[in-house]
XYZ file of C-alpha atoms in Angstrom:
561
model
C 13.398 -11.499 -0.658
C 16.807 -11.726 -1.702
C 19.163 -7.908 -2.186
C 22.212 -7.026 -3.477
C 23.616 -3.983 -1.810
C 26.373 -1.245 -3.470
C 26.609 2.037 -2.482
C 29.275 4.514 -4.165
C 29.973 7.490 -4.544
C 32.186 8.273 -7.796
C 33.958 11.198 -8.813
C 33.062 10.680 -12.556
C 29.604 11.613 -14.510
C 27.896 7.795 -14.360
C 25.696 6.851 -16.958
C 23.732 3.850 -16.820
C 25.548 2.088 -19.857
C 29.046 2.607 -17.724
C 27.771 0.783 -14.718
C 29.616 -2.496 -14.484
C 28.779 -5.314 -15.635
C 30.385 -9.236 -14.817
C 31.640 -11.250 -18.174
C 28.745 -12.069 -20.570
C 30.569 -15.192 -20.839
C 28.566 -16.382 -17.796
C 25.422 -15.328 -19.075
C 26.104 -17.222 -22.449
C 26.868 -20.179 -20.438
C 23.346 -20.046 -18.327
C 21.196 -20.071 -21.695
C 23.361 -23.128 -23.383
C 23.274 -24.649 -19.640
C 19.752 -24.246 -19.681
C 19.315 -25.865 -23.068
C 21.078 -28.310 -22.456
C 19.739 -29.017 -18.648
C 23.045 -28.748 -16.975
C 23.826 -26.137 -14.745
C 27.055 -24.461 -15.865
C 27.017 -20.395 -13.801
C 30.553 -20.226 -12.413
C 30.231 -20.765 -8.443
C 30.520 -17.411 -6.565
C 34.132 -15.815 -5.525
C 34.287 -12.374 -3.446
C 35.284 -9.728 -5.544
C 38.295 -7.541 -5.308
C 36.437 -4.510 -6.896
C 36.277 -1.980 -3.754
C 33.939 0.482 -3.395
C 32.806 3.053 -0.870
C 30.834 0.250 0.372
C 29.920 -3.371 -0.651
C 28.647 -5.818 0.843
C 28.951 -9.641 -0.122
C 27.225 -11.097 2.837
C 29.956 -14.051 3.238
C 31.181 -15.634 6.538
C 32.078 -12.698 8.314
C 28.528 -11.000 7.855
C 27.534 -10.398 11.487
C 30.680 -8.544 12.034
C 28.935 -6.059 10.508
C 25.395 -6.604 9.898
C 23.828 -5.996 13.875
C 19.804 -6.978 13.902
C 17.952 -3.862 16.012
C 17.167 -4.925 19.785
C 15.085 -1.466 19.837
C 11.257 -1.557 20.961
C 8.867 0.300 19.052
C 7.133 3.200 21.557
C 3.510 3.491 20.457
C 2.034 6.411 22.382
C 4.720 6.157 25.520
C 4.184 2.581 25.391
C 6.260 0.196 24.810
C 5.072 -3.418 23.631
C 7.383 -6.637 24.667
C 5.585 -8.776 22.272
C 3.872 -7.145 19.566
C 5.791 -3.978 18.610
C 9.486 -4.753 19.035
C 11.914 -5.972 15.936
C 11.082 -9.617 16.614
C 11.818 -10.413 13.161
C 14.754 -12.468 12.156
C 17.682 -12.692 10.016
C 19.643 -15.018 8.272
C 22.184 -15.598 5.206
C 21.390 -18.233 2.932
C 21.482 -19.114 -0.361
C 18.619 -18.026 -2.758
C 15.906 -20.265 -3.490
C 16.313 -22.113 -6.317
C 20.018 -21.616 -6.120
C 20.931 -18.909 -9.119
C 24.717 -18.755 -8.167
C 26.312 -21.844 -6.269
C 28.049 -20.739 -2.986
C 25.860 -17.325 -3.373
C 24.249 -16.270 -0.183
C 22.244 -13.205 0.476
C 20.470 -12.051 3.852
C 17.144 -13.222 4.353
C 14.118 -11.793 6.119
C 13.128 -15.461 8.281
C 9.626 -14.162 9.980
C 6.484 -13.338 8.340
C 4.373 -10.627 9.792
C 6.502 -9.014 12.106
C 8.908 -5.762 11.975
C 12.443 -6.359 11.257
C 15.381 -4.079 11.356
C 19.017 -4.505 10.648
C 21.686 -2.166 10.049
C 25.474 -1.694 8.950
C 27.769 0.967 9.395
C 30.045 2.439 6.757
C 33.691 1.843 7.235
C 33.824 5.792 6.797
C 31.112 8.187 6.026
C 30.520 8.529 2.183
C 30.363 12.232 1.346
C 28.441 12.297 -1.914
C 28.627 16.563 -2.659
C 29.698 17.207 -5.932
C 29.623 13.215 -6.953
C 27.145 10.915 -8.510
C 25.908 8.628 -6.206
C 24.905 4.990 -7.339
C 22.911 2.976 -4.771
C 21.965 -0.386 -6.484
C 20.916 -3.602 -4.744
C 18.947 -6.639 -6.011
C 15.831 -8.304 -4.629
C 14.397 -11.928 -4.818
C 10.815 -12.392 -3.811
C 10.962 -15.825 -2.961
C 7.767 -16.249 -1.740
C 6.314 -13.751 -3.360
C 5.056 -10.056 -1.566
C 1.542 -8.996 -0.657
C 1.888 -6.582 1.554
C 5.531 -5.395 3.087
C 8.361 -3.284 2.210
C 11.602 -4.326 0.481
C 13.292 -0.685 0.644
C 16.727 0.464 2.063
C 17.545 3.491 4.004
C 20.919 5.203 3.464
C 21.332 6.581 7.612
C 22.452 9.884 8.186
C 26.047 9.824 9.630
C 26.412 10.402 13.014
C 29.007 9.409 14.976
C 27.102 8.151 18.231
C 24.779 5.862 16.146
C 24.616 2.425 17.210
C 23.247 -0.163 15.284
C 21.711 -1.671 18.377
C 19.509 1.273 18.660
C 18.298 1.403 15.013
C 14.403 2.047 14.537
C 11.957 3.756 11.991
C 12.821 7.474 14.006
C 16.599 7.081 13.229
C 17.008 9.976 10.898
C 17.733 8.944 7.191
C 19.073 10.399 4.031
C 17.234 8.752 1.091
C 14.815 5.760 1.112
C 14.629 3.807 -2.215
C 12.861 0.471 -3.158
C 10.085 -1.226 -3.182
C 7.040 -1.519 -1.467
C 3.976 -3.446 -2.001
C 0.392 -4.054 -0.170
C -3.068 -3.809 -1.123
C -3.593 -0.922 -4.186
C -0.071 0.196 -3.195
C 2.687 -0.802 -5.623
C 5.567 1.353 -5.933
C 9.644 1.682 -5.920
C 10.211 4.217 -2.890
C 12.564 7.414 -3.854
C 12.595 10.153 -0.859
C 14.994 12.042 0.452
C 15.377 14.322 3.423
C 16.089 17.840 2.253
C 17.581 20.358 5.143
C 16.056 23.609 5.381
C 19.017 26.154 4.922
C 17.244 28.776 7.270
C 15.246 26.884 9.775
C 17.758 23.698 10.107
C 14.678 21.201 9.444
C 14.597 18.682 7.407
C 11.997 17.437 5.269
C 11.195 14.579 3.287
C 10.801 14.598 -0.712
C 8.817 12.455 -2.371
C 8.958 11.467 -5.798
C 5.722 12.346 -7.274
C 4.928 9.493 -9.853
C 7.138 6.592 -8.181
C 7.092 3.832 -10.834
C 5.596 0.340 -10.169
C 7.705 -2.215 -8.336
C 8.276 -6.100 -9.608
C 6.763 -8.439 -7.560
C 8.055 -11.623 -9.237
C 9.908 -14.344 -7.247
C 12.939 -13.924 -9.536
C 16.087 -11.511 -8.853
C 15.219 -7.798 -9.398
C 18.324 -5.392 -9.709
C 17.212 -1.658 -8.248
C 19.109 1.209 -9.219
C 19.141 4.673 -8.297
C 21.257 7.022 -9.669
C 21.724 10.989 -8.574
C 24.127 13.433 -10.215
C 25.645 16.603 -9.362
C 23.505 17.918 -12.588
C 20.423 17.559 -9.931
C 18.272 15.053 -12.172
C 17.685 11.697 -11.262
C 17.250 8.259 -12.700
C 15.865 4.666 -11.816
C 16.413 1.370 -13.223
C 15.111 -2.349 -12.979
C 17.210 -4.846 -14.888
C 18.802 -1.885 -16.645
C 15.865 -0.320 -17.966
C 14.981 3.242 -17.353
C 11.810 3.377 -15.802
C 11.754 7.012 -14.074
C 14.216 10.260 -14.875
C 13.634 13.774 -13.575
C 15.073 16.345 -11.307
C 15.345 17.016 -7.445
C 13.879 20.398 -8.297
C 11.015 19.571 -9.755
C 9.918 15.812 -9.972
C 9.388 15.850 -5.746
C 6.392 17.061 -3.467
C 6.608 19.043 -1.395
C 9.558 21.225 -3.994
C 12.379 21.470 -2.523
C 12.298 24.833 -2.716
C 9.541 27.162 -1.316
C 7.553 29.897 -2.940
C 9.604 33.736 -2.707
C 6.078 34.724 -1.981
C 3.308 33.949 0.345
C 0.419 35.071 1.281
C -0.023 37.427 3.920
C -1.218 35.795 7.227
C -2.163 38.914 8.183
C -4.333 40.482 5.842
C -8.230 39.708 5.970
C -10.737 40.915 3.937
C -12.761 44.139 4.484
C -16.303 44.307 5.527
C -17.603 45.877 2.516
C -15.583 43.646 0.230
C -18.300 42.642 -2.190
C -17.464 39.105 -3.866
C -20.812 38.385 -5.640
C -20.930 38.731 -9.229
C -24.679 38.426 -9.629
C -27.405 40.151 -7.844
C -31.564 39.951 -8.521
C -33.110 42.681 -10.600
C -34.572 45.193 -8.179
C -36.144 46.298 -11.138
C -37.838 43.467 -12.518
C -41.724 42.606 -11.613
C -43.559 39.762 -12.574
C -45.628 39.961 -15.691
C -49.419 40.339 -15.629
C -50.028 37.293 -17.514
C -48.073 35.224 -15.302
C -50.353 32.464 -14.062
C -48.283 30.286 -10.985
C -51.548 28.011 -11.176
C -51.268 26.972 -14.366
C -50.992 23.368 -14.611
C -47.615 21.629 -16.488
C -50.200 19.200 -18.375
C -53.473 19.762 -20.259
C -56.242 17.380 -22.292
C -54.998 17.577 -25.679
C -58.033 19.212 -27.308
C -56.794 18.824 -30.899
C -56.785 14.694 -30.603
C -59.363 12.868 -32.120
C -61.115 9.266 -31.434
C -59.004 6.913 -34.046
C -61.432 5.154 -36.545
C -60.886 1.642 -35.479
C -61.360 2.577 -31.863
C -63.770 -0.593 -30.805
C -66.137 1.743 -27.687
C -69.146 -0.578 -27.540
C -66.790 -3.932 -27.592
C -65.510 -5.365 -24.188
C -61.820 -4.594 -23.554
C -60.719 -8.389 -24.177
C -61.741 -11.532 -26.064
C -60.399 -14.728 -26.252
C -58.272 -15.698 -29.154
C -58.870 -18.713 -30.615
C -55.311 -18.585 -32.060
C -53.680 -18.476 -28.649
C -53.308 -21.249 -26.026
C -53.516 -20.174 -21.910
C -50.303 -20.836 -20.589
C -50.399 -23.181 -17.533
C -49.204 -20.642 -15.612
C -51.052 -17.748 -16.757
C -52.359 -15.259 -13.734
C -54.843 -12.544 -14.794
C -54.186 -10.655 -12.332
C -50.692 -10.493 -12.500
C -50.099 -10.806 -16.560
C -52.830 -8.550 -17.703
C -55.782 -9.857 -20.626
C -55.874 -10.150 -24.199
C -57.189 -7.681 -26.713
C -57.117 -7.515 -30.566
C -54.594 -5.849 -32.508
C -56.613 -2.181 -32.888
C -55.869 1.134 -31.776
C -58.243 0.148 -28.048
C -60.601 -1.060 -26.599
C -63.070 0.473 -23.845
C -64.247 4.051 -23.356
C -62.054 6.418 -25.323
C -59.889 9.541 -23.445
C -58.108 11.991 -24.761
C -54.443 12.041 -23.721
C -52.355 14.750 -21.873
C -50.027 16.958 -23.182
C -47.715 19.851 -22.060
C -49.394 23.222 -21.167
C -48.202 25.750 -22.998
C -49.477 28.381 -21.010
C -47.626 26.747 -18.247
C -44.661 29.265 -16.731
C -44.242 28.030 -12.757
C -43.241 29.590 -10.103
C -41.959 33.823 -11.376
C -38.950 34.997 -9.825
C -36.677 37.899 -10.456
C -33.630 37.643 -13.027
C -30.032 37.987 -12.387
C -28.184 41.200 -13.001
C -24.357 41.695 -12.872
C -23.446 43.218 -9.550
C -22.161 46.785 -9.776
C -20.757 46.463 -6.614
C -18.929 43.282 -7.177
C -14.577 44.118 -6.643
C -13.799 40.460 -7.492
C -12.643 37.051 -5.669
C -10.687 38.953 -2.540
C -7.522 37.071 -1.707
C -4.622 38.345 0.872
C -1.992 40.331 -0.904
C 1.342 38.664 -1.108
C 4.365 39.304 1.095
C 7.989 38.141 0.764
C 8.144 34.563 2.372
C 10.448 34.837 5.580
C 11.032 31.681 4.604
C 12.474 31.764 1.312
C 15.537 29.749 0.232
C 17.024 28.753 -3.106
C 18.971 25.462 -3.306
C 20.359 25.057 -6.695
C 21.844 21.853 -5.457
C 19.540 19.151 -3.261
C 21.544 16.473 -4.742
C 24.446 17.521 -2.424
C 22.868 15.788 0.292
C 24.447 14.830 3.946
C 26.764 12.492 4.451
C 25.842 8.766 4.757
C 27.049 6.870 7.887
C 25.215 3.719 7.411
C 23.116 1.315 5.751
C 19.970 0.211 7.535
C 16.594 -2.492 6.823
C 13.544 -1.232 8.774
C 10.667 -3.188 6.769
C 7.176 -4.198 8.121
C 6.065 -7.188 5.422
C 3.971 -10.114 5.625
C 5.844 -12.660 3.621
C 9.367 -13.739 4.425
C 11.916 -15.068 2.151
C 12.793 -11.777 0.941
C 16.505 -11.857 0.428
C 19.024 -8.979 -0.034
C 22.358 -9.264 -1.513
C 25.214 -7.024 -2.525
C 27.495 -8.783 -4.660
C 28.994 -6.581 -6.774
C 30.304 -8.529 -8.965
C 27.224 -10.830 -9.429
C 24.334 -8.435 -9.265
C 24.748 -7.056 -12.655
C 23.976 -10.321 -13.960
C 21.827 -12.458 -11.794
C 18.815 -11.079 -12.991
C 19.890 -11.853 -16.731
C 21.428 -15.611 -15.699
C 17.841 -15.950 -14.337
C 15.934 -14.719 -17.982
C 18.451 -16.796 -19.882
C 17.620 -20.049 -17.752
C 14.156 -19.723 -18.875
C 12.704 -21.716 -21.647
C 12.258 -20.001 -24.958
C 8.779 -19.532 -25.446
C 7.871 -21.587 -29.294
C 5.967 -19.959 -31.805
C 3.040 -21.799 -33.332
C 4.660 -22.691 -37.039
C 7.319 -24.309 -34.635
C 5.248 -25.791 -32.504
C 3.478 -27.828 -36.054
C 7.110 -28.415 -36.797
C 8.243 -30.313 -33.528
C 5.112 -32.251 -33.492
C 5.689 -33.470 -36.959
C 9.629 -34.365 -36.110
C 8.360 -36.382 -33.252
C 6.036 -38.380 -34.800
C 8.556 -38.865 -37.922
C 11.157 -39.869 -34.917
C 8.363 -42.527 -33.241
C 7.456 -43.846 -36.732
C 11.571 -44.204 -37.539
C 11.698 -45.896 -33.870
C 9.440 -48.509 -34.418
C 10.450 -49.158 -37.741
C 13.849 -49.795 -36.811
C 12.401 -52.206 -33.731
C 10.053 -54.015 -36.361
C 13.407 -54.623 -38.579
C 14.977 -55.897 -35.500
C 12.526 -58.257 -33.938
C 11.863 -59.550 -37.400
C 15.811 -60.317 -37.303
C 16.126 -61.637 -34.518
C 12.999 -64.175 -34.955
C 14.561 -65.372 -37.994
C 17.546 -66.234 -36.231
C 16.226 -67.289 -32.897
C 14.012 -69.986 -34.993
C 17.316 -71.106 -37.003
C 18.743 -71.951 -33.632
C 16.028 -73.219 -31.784
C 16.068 -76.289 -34.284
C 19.491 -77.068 -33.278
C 19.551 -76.404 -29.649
C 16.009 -74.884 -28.214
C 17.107 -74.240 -25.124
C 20.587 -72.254 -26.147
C 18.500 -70.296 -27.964
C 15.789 -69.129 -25.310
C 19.096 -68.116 -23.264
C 20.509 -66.049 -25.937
C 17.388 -64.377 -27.173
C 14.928 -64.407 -23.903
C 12.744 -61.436 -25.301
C 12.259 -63.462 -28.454
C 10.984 -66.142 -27.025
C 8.841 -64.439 -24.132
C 7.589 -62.301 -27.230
C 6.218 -65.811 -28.733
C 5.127 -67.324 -25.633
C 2.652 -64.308 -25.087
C 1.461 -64.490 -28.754
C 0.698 -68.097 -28.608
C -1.316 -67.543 -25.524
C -3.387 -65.239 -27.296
C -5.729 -67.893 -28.625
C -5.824 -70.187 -25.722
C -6.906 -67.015 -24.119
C -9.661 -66.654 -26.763
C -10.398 -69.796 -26.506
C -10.864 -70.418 -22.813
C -13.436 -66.587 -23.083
C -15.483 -68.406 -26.119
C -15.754 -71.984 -24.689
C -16.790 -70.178 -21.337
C -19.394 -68.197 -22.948
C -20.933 -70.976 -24.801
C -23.786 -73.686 -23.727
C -22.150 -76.961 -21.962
C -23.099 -78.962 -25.282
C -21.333 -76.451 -27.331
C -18.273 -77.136 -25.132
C -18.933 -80.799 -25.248
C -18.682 -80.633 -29.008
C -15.637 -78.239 -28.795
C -13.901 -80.903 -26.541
C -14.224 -83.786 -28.678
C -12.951 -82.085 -31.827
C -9.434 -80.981 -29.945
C -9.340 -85.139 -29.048
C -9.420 -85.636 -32.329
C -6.506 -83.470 -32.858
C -4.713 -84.960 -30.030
C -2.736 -87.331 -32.921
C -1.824 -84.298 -34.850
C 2.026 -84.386 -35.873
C 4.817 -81.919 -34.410
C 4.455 -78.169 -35.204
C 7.853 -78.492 -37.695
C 6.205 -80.986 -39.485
C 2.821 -79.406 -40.068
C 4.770 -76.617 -41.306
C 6.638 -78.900 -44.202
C 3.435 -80.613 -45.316
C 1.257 -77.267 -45.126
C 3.803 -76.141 -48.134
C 4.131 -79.659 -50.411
C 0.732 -81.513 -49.478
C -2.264 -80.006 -50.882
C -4.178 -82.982 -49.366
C -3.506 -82.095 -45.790
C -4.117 -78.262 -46.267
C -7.557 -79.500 -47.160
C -7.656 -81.479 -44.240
C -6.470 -77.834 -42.022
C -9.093 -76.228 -43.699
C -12.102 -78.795 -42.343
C -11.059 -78.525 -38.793
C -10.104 -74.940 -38.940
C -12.977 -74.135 -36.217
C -10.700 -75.773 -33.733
C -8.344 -74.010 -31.422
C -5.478 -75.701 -32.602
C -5.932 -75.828 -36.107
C -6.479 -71.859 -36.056
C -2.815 -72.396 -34.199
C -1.432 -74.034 -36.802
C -2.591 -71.758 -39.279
C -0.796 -68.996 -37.625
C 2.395 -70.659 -37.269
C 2.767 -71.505 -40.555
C 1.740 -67.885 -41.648
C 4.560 -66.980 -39.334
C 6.785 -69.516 -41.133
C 6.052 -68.347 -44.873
């Protein structure tokens, strides 16, 4: 997981358009660069923007940055190996590289607790100011279950970072956090009870859904003196509310409570119904009536077959091999039944069940009781949460499963990392295009080997020419010329060598006394003179054209023409 950190605390209204943003020029470059397959992001310089704080994570990191040496105490105990912030730290660059020279710090140690802290060069005081806390995140191996959030630590002027743990008393806690059904970006912050000095945390009631991509994220929060609230991913809004009413519990309490005191009297009546003293049960009332009687009104149907048996075989059908009797029942004809005729069952309606005594509204009934109200001892009104404490420090305290998760605050890079990233992507093609590329490359193959047909067809031209003055000047100037016709030529002998293997010995025989006939043949050159002026020896060609070599001559004197 890779983060971005900036904290500040501004003296001007901030709206999420005004937040800054590095020269688009560098973005511009990252989508030709990735057209064009060449990187071309301008390597990474520290910036001289200042802030309240901002951290770049270069060389001089662990001057600042101290990893917790703290134990974690469950129930009084402490545990050397399993419960301590074994986890470790490290900055490195981002994996794949999205800035050259661009390092972030890295969480090194899957499934274990890690904690790491900074302290502010002076306590940020954010009453009265909006306060921007922005960082990026880089999943590089993805998160299943762990935490990716940062806590913004109280100031206090004994802390050390040494001693940093999950009790160390925070301001707000924002990012993300992922495992199992639990996917959210974290916004709480501890809100000081005015009367009783406590504090209490506030949780954002709907916290919207974190990205859990292996690319750069950029989270940012952003509280104004106004008391509402918004959150951002890549510079989309994705929650907006207010401290006073977006959080549970509210910040502020009810002005009345109920009484702890009160209970309700003994004679308080609270039900609304009562039974009928009144009512009796009818005369008529029969509890022993059944639900179901013979329907007397039903009569035998017509086609009702009484005297026949209840099945006979149909000569239509055919007993499945697997037929059971017992199990899949018989066959009867298509009638109303078969068999002794019953009359069916229907509902009684004489039947009433069991009597009992209606409902009647209670005269006595004084309603639901609940204790009377009472000012609440407690009662505060904070108009403004958002001026919260100061802030003394920065601090990591994650639990999480995968490692690779990287933090970064570069301010001048994290407002476009995340877009370098989208604009490296390929551009997805739509389906008119897609038809349109295919047909461009096969009209680019078909113009390739055009152009290569034209050429060889050249160059055998020429490479013949001078193989009649000087053969072997020419094999030296045009080698893949000649290799080309040394592999057609031994295209028949190939064939030939597959037939004459393939055929009885006397066949072969035969075959072998026909090329010793041809043994006195003339040169190739002149074959391919008299092929063109002497009908008499074409004739000849055409009577031994069975022959291996004849079928050779024939093609080099195609070749020739």
């Amino acid at each position: 997981m890779r983060t971005h950190l900036f904290v500040a605390a501004l003296a001007a209204s901030v709206a999420a358009t005004e937040l800054p943003v590095d020269d688009d020029n560098n973005i511009a470059a990252a989508a030709a660069a990735a057209a064009a397959g060449v990187p071309a992001v301008k390597p990474f310089a520290p910036t001289a923007i200042k802030a309240p704080f901002l951290e770049q994570f270069t060389e001089d990191w662990k001057t600042r940055w101290i990893p917790s040496s703290t134990k974690k105490v469950v129930d009084g105990v402490e545990d050397d190996e399993l419960l301590r912030y074994r986890g470790e730290w490290n900055v490195e660059s981002s994996q794949p590289v999205v800035i050259p020279g661009d390092e972030g710090l890295v969480v090194k140690t899957a499934a274990a607790h890690h904690a790491i802290s900074a302290k502010f060069p002076e306590p940020i005081d954010p009453k009265g100011k909006p306060l921007i806390v922005q960082y990026e995140v880089k999943l590089q191996n993805g998160l299943e279950c762990g935490g990716a959030y940062l806590k913004l630590l109280s100031h206090n002027a004994s802390f050390e970072p040494e001693h940093f743990e999950d009790k160390a008393p925070y301001t707000i806690m924002f990012g993300p956090d992922k495992c199992g059904g639990t996917n959210k970006v974290h916004f709480i912050f501890r809100h000081k009870n005015p009367i009783t000095g406590e504090f209490e945390e506030k949780h954002l009631k709907t916290p919207p859904a974190a990205i859990a991509d292996k690319k750069t994220n950029l989270y940012t929060l952003i509280v104004r003196p106004d008391q509402t609230f918004e959150i951002l991913i890549n510079f989309e809004q994705v929650s907006s509310g207010s401290l006073l009413e977006s959080f549970n519990p509210p910040v502020n309490p009810p002005a009345e409570i109920d009484d702890p005191e009160d209970s309700k009297p003994a004679d308080w009546v609270d039900e609304a119904k009562i039974v009928d003293p009144a009512a009796t049960k009818p005369e008529d009332w029969d509890e022993e009536a059944p639900l179901e009687i013979l329907d007397e009104d039903a009569k035998q149907p017509e086609d009702w077959l009484v005297d026949e048996p209840l099945t006979i075989a149909d000569p239509a059908a055919e007993k499945p091999g697997d037929w059971d009797d017992e199990e899949d029942g018989d066959w009867c004809e298509k009638v109303s039944g078969c068999g002794v005729w019953t009359r069916p069952m229907k509902k009684n309606p004489a039947y009433k069940g069991k009597w009992s005594a209606p409902l009647i509204d209670n005269p006595a009934y004084k309603g639901v009781w609940a204790p009377r109200k009472i000012a609440n001892p407690s009662y505060y009104h904070d108009a403004t949460p958002a001026d919260f404490n100061k802030i003394g420090a920065i601090g990591f305290e994650l639990w999480t499963m995968q490692n690779g998760i990287q933090f970064d605050n570069i301010y001048e890079t994290w407002a476009i990392k995340s877009q370098i990233e989208k604009a490296a992507e390929p551009k997805p093609v739509e389906e008119g295009e897609k038809k349109d590329s295919i047909m461009d490359k096969i009209k680019d193959a078909s113009a390739v080997v055009s152009e290569l047909g034209e050429a060889i067809r050249d160059q055998s031209v020429e490479f013949f020419a001078r193989a009649q003055q000087d053969p072997v000047a020419a094999v030296k100037e045009l080698p893949h010329i000649a290799a080309l016709f040394a592999f057609l030529l031994t295209i028949p002998l190939i064939v030939f060598i597959v037939s004459a293997a393939s055929k009885p010995a006397g066949a072969s025989r035969a075959r072998v006394v026909n090329d010793e006939d041809d043994e006195d043949d003339e040169p190739l050159n002149q074959l391919k003179k008299d092929a063109k002026k002497d009908e008499v020896k074409k004739d000849d060609a055409k009577k031994t054209e069975g022959s291996p070599k004849a079928t050779k001559r024939k093609t080099a004197g195609a070749k020739k023409d």
